[in-house]
Coordinates of C-alpha atoms and ligand atoms in Angstrom, one line a residue:
M282 CA -29.4 97.8 141.0
D283 CA -31.5 94.9 143.3
Y284 CA -29.3 92.1 143.7
P285 CA -31.2 88.9 145.2
R286 CA -30.0 89.1 148.5
P287 CA -29.4 92.3 150.5
I288 CA -25.7 92.9 152.1
R289 CA -25.8 90.7 155.4
T290 CA -26.0 92.3 158.7
D291 CA -24.4 89.2 161.3
I292 CA -21.5 90.4 159.1
D293 CA -18.4 92.9 161.2
W294 CA -17.2 94.7 157.9
S295 CA -14.5 96.3 159.6
A296 CA -13.8 93.2 160.9
L297 CA -12.1 91.5 158.4
S298 CA -9.1 90.4 157.5
F299 CA -7.6 88.0 154.1
G300 CA -8.2 85.1 155.7
F301 CA -11.0 81.8 154.8
M302 CA -14.6 82.7 155.9
P303 CA -17.2 79.5 154.4
T304 CA -19.6 81.6 152.7
R305 CA -23.3 80.4 150.8
S306 CA -21.8 78.1 148.1
H307 CA -19.3 77.2 145.5
I308 CA -19.6 76.7 142.1
A309 CA -17.9 73.0 140.7
F310 CA -17.9 72.3 137.3
H311 CA -16.2 68.3 135.8
W312 CA -14.3 67.6 132.9
K313 CA -14.9 64.3 131.3
D314 CA -14.3 62.7 128.4
G315 CA -13.4 65.5 126.6
A316 CA -16.1 67.9 127.5
W317 CA -16.8 70.2 130.9
D318 CA -20.8 70.0 132.2
K319 CA -23.2 72.3 133.5
G320 CA -21.3 73.4 136.7
E321 CA -23.8 73.0 140.2
L322 CA -23.8 75.3 143.3
R323 CA -22.5 73.5 145.6
T324 CA -22.9 74.4 150.0
D325 CA -20.8 71.6 151.2
P326 CA -17.3 73.4 151.5
H327 CA -15.8 69.8 151.7
I328 CA -14.8 68.2 147.9
S329 CA -14.2 64.7 147.7
M330 CA -12.0 62.8 144.8
S331 CA -10.1 59.4 144.2
I332 CA -6.7 59.1 146.3
A333 CA -4.8 58.5 143.5
A334 CA -6.3 62.1 142.1
T335 CA -3.1 63.6 140.2
C336 CA -3.1 67.2 142.1
L337 CA -2.5 65.2 145.0
H338 CA 0.8 63.2 143.5
Y339 CA 2.0 65.1 140.8
G340 CA 1.3 68.9 141.3
Q341 CA -1.4 69.2 138.3
A342 CA -3.0 72.4 140.2
C343 CA -3.1 76.1 139.6
F344 CA -5.1 78.9 140.9
E345 CA -6.4 82.3 140.8
G346 CA -7.1 85.4 142.8
M347 CA -9.0 88.2 141.7
K348 CA -11.5 91.0 143.3
A349 CA -15.0 91.8 143.1
F350 CA -16.5 94.9 144.7
R351 CA -19.4 97.0 146.0
C352 CA -19.5 100.2 143.9
K353 CA -20.3 102.8 145.3
D354 CA -23.6 103.1 142.8
G355 CA -24.9 99.7 144.5
K356 CA -23.9 97.3 141.7
V357 CA -20.9 94.7 142.0
R358 CA -18.3 94.5 139.9
V359 CA -15.1 91.9 139.0
F360 CA -12.1 93.5 138.1
R361 CA -10.4 92.5 134.6
P362 CA -11.4 88.5 135.0
W363 CA -10.7 88.3 131.8
E364 CA -7.2 88.4 132.4
N365 CA -7.0 85.8 135.3
I366 CA -9.1 84.0 133.1
K367 CA -6.3 83.9 129.7
R368 CA -3.3 83.2 133.1
M369 CA -5.2 80.4 134.1
N370 CA -5.7 78.8 130.7
R371 CA -1.6 79.6 130.1
T372 CA -1.0 77.5 133.7
G373 CA -3.3 75.0 133.0
H374 CA -1.9 74.6 129.0
Q375 CA 1.9 73.8 130.7
L376 CA 0.2 71.1 133.4
L377 CA -1.4 69.9 130.2
H378 CA -5.2 70.7 131.8
P379 CA -7.5 71.4 129.0
E380 CA -9.3 74.2 128.4
I381 CA -11.5 76.4 130.0
P382 CA -13.6 78.7 127.2
E383 CA -13.9 82.0 128.5
E384 CA -17.9 82.6 128.2
M385 CA -17.6 79.3 131.3
Y386 CA -15.2 80.8 133.0
L387 CA -17.5 84.2 132.8
E388 CA -20.4 82.3 133.6
A389 CA -19.1 80.5 136.8
I390 CA -17.7 83.7 138.0
H391 CA -21.0 85.2 137.8
R392 CA -23.3 82.7 139.4
V393 CA -21.1 82.2 142.4
V394 CA -20.4 86.0 143.0
L395 CA -24.5 86.6 142.4
D396 CA -25.0 83.2 144.8
N397 CA -23.3 85.0 147.5
I398 CA -24.0 88.8 146.7
D399 CA -24.5 89.2 150.5
Y400 CA -21.3 88.1 151.3
V401 CA -20.0 91.4 149.3
P402 CA -19.2 93.7 151.8
P403 CA -20.5 97.6 151.9
C404 CA -18.9 100.1 149.6
E405 CA -18.0 102.1 152.6
S406 CA -15.9 99.4 154.9
G407 CA -13.1 99.3 152.0
G408 CA -13.8 95.8 151.8
S409 CA -14.3 92.9 149.1
M410 CA -14.7 89.7 148.0
Y411 CA -11.7 87.5 146.6
I412 CA -12.5 84.9 144.8
R413 CA -10.3 81.8 144.0
P414 CA -10.8 79.9 141.4
L415 CA -9.4 76.5 141.8
F416 CA -8.3 73.6 138.6
I417 CA -7.1 70.4 139.4
G418 CA -6.5 67.3 138.4
T419 CA -9.0 64.5 140.0
G420 CA -8.9 61.6 137.5
P421 CA -6.7 58.6 139.3
Q422 CA -3.1 57.7 137.8
I423 CA -0.6 56.1 139.1
G424 CA 2.5 56.6 136.4
V425 CA 3.0 59.8 136.1
S426 CA 1.3 61.1 133.0
P427 CA -2.0 63.4 133.5
A428 CA -5.2 62.9 134.4
T429 CA -8.1 62.1 132.1
E430 CA -11.0 64.1 134.7
Y431 CA -10.8 67.5 135.6
D432 CA -12.8 69.6 138.5
F433 CA -12.8 73.7 138.3
L434 CA -14.3 75.2 141.0
I435 CA -14.8 78.9 141.9
M436 CA -14.8 79.5 145.9
V437 CA -15.4 83.1 147.3
M438 CA -15.0 85.3 150.3
P439 CA -15.3 88.8 152.1
V440 CA -11.8 90.1 152.7
G441 CA -10.8 92.9 154.5
A442 CA -9.5 96.6 153.5
Y443 CA -6.0 95.6 154.7
Y444 CA -5.3 99.3 155.2
K445 CA -7.5 100.5 157.4
E446 CA -5.2 103.6 157.9
G447 CA -3.1 104.4 155.1
L448 CA -0.3 102.3 153.2
K449 CA 2.5 101.8 155.8
G450 CA 5.5 100.4 154.7
V451 CA 7.1 97.1 155.5
P452 CA 11.0 95.5 155.4
A453 CA 12.1 92.9 152.8
L454 CA 14.3 90.1 152.8
V455 CA 16.5 89.2 149.7
I456 CA 16.4 85.5 149.8
E457 CA 20.2 84.2 149.1
D458 CA 19.4 80.5 150.4
F459 CA 16.6 79.7 148.4
D460 CA 14.9 80.0 145.1
R461 CA 10.7 79.7 144.2
A462 CA 11.2 78.9 140.6
A463 CA 13.8 77.6 138.3
P464 CA 15.4 78.7 135.6
K465 CA 12.9 77.9 132.3
G466 CA 10.8 76.3 135.3
M467 CA 7.0 77.2 136.2
G468 CA 7.8 80.8 137.8
Q469 CA 5.4 82.6 135.4
F470 CA 2.4 79.9 135.5
K471 CA 0.1 80.7 138.8
V472 CA 1.0 76.4 139.8
A473 CA 0.0 75.4 143.2
G474 CA 4.0 73.8 144.1
N475 CA 5.4 77.3 143.1
Y476 CA 3.5 78.0 146.6
G477 CA 5.0 74.9 147.9
A478 CA 8.0 76.6 147.1
S479 CA 7.6 79.6 148.5
L480 CA 6.6 78.4 152.5
M481 CA 9.8 78.2 153.5
P482 CA 12.2 81.3 152.5
A483 CA 8.9 82.6 153.6
K484 CA 8.6 81.7 157.1
L485 CA 12.7 82.5 157.6
A486 CA 12.6 85.3 156.6
K487 CA 9.3 85.9 158.6
K488 CA 11.4 84.9 161.6
A489 CA 14.2 86.9 161.1
G490 CA 11.8 89.9 160.9
F491 CA 11.2 90.6 157.5
P492 CA 7.3 90.0 156.5
I493 CA 8.0 89.8 152.6
P494 CA 10.6 88.0 150.7
L495 CA 12.2 89.0 147.8
F496 CA 13.4 86.5 145.1
L497 CA 16.3 87.6 142.6
D498 CA 16.6 85.5 139.4
P499 CA 17.1 81.9 140.1
R500 CA 20.0 81.8 137.1
E501 CA 22.9 84.3 138.1
H502 CA 20.9 86.0 141.6
K503 CA 21.8 89.3 140.4
Y504 CA 18.3 90.3 138.5
I505 CA 15.0 91.3 140.9
D506 CA 12.5 88.8 140.6
E507 CA 9.7 89.3 142.7
F508 CA 8.2 89.5 146.1
G509 CA 7.0 85.9 147.3
T510 CA 3.0 86.5 146.2
S511 CA 3.6 89.9 144.7
N512 CA 5.1 91.6 142.0
F513 CA 8.1 94.7 142.4
L514 CA 7.8 98.0 141.2
A515 CA 9.9 100.7 142.1
I516 CA 10.1 104.8 141.0
T517 CA 13.5 106.2 140.3
K518 CA 14.4 109.4 141.4
D519 CA 13.8 111.2 138.1
G520 CA 9.9 109.8 138.6
K521 CA 10.1 106.7 136.2
Y522 CA 7.8 103.3 136.9
V523 CA 10.4 100.8 137.0
T524 CA 9.4 96.8 137.1
S525 CA 11.3 93.9 136.6
D526 CA 11.5 92.0 133.4
S527 CA 12.1 88.5 133.6
P528 CA 10.9 84.5 132.4
S529 CA 10.1 83.9 136.4
I530 CA 8.0 85.9 138.0
L531 CA 4.2 85.7 137.7
P532 CA 2.4 88.2 134.9
S533 CA 0.6 90.1 138.0
V534 CA -2.6 91.5 136.6
T535 CA -2.6 94.4 139.3
N536 CA 1.2 95.5 138.3
M537 CA -0.2 95.0 134.6
S538 CA -3.5 97.7 135.5
L539 CA -1.0 100.0 137.4
M540 CA 1.3 100.4 134.7
Q541 CA -1.4 101.6 132.5
V542 CA -2.2 104.2 135.5
A543 CA 1.0 105.4 134.9
R544 CA 0.8 105.6 131.2
D545 CA -1.9 107.7 131.9
L546 CA -0.6 109.6 134.5
G547 CA 1.7 110.5 132.1
I548 CA 4.7 108.7 133.9
T549 CA 7.2 106.3 131.3
V550 CA 6.9 103.1 132.1
E551 CA 9.9 100.7 132.5
K552 CA 9.6 97.0 132.5
R553 CA 13.4 95.4 132.1
P554 CA 15.8 93.4 134.2
I555 CA 16.7 94.9 137.3
V556 CA 19.9 94.5 138.3
A557 CA 19.5 94.0 142.5
E558 CA 22.3 95.4 144.2
E559 CA 23.7 98.1 141.6
E560 CA 19.8 99.7 141.3
L561 CA 18.3 99.4 144.6
P562 CA 20.1 102.6 146.5
T563 CA 18.9 104.1 143.6
F564 CA 15.2 104.2 143.8
A565 CA 13.2 107.0 145.6
E566 CA 9.9 104.4 146.4
V567 CA 9.7 100.8 146.0
D568 CA 6.6 98.5 146.8
A569 CA 5.0 94.6 146.4
C570 CA 1.7 94.3 144.1
G571 CA -1.2 92.6 143.5
T572 CA -4.4 91.8 144.1
A573 CA -4.6 91.1 147.7
V574 CA -3.3 94.6 148.8
V575 CA -2.8 96.7 145.3
I576 CA 0.8 98.7 146.7
T577 CA 2.3 97.5 150.1
P578 CA 4.6 99.8 150.2
I579 CA 8.2 98.7 151.6
S580 CA 10.4 100.6 153.4
S581 CA 13.5 99.0 153.7
V582 CA 15.2 96.0 151.4
T583 CA 18.3 93.8 152.9
I584 CA 20.5 92.3 150.4
H585 CA 23.7 90.6 151.7
G586 CA 23.7 92.5 154.8
K587 CA 23.1 95.8 153.8
V588 CA 20.0 97.8 154.4
I589 CA 18.8 99.8 152.0
E590 CA 15.8 102.3 153.7
Y591 CA 12.6 103.8 151.6
G592 CA 10.8 105.5 154.7
H593 CA 8.4 103.9 156.2
E594 CA 5.4 106.3 154.4
C595 CA 4.0 104.9 151.2
G596 CA 5.8 107.4 148.0
P597 CA 3.6 110.2 147.1
V598 CA 3.9 108.3 143.4
S599 CA 2.8 105.0 144.7
Q600 CA 0.2 106.9 146.9
K601 CA -1.2 108.5 143.2
L602 CA -1.1 105.0 141.5
Y603 CA -2.6 103.4 144.3
D604 CA -6.1 106.1 144.7
R605 CA -6.5 105.7 141.1
L606 CA -6.3 102.0 140.5
T607 CA -8.9 101.7 143.6
G608 CA -10.9 104.2 142.6
I609 CA -11.3 102.9 138.7
Q610 CA -11.8 99.3 141.2
R611 CA -14.5 100.4 143.3
G612 CA -16.9 103.3 140.3
E613 CA -15.9 106.5 141.9
L614 CA -13.2 107.2 138.9
E615 CA -14.2 106.4 135.7
D616 CA -13.1 103.0 133.8
T617 CA -11.8 104.1 130.9
H618 CA -10.3 100.9 129.6
G619 CA -13.2 98.3 130.7
W620 CA -12.0 96.5 133.4
L621 CA -14.8 96.2 135.4
Y622 CA -17.1 92.9 134.6
T623 CA -20.5 94.0 136.4
I624 CA -21.9 91.1 138.3
Ligands
PLP77 C1 3.8 84.8 142.5 C2 3.3 86.2 142.4 N1 3.6 87.4 142.2 C3 2.5 88.7 141.8 C4 1.2 88.3 142.0 C5 0.9 89.5 141.6 O1 -0.6 88.9 140.8 P1 -1.9 89.6 141.0 O2 -2.0 90.9 140.2 O3 -2.5 89.0 139.7 O4 -2.6 89.3 141.4 C6 0.8 87.0 143.3 C7 -0.3 87.0 143.2 O5 -1.7 86.1 142.6 C8 1.8 86.2 142.5 O6 1.2 85.0 143.9

């Protein structure tokens, strides 16, 4: 497929990390008087809003994250955008935002990726384009109430392959002094405030030598909820895929996809509450999963001072799941579930 702009030659694709990089444009839509405008591509990466915008004061802010890949055949494809659209509308509904029609959302992704198509890394680099939609209340309010105006923005940027030398395990720490979400709170929604709540525990965990915090359920602190920015999954010694079922975790598109891949491979999938202290020592493999890295193997989990080891290498079942999912994303394996949207 010929896109209007060839791949850029002024970027060292092998040196990319998961970090912010300005690109040509973002797309911006505005909602006012009950209707969305037609949206426009903007080159200025700064946005302007009232000092009394509700996203600044009252937390009317949510976001999403998905990726586009330059596949082997040269086409650029976005992985399961429909799931992110649904999740953002669920979050928006909870924050009293207006609905974003699916067609408008998909068109927005299409327009902004196409305008920045030269920033989608080459297939062989292992990199991808990160797509970050942001949905904020921008109308002014001083009493605590929802805004009367909203902005829906999407920025895009190239990001690197996390693991150039293969998947390597990292140690996780069970957080004891903080919860990332409340029982019956906002844990299942991708609201900005959840990430504010996770900054301090993540910082303290990192300082103690653990790059990944693991949160327990906020009601009893007995069940595994999720990692700071990814879901929890484990492979049992008899080869089952186990993942947490909890009302206070974000429903991960990656986890959902890995569960389907596991079923396709004949692996039994169990989505259920996981009793942390009792079950962690029984697992053969433990991983964090999410859009940024797909699978991060967990080398150990430290819970109440006890260290449970899983090894530094990615486990064989996790590796198989990773290879299958990334193969579909990059167009190397058949997209039997219709997960890819072609730009
Ligand atoms: C709290 C949290 N859990 C899980 C995930 C993984 O979700 P996904 O696979 O949709 O990226 C993310 C990342 O978006 C996250 O922030």
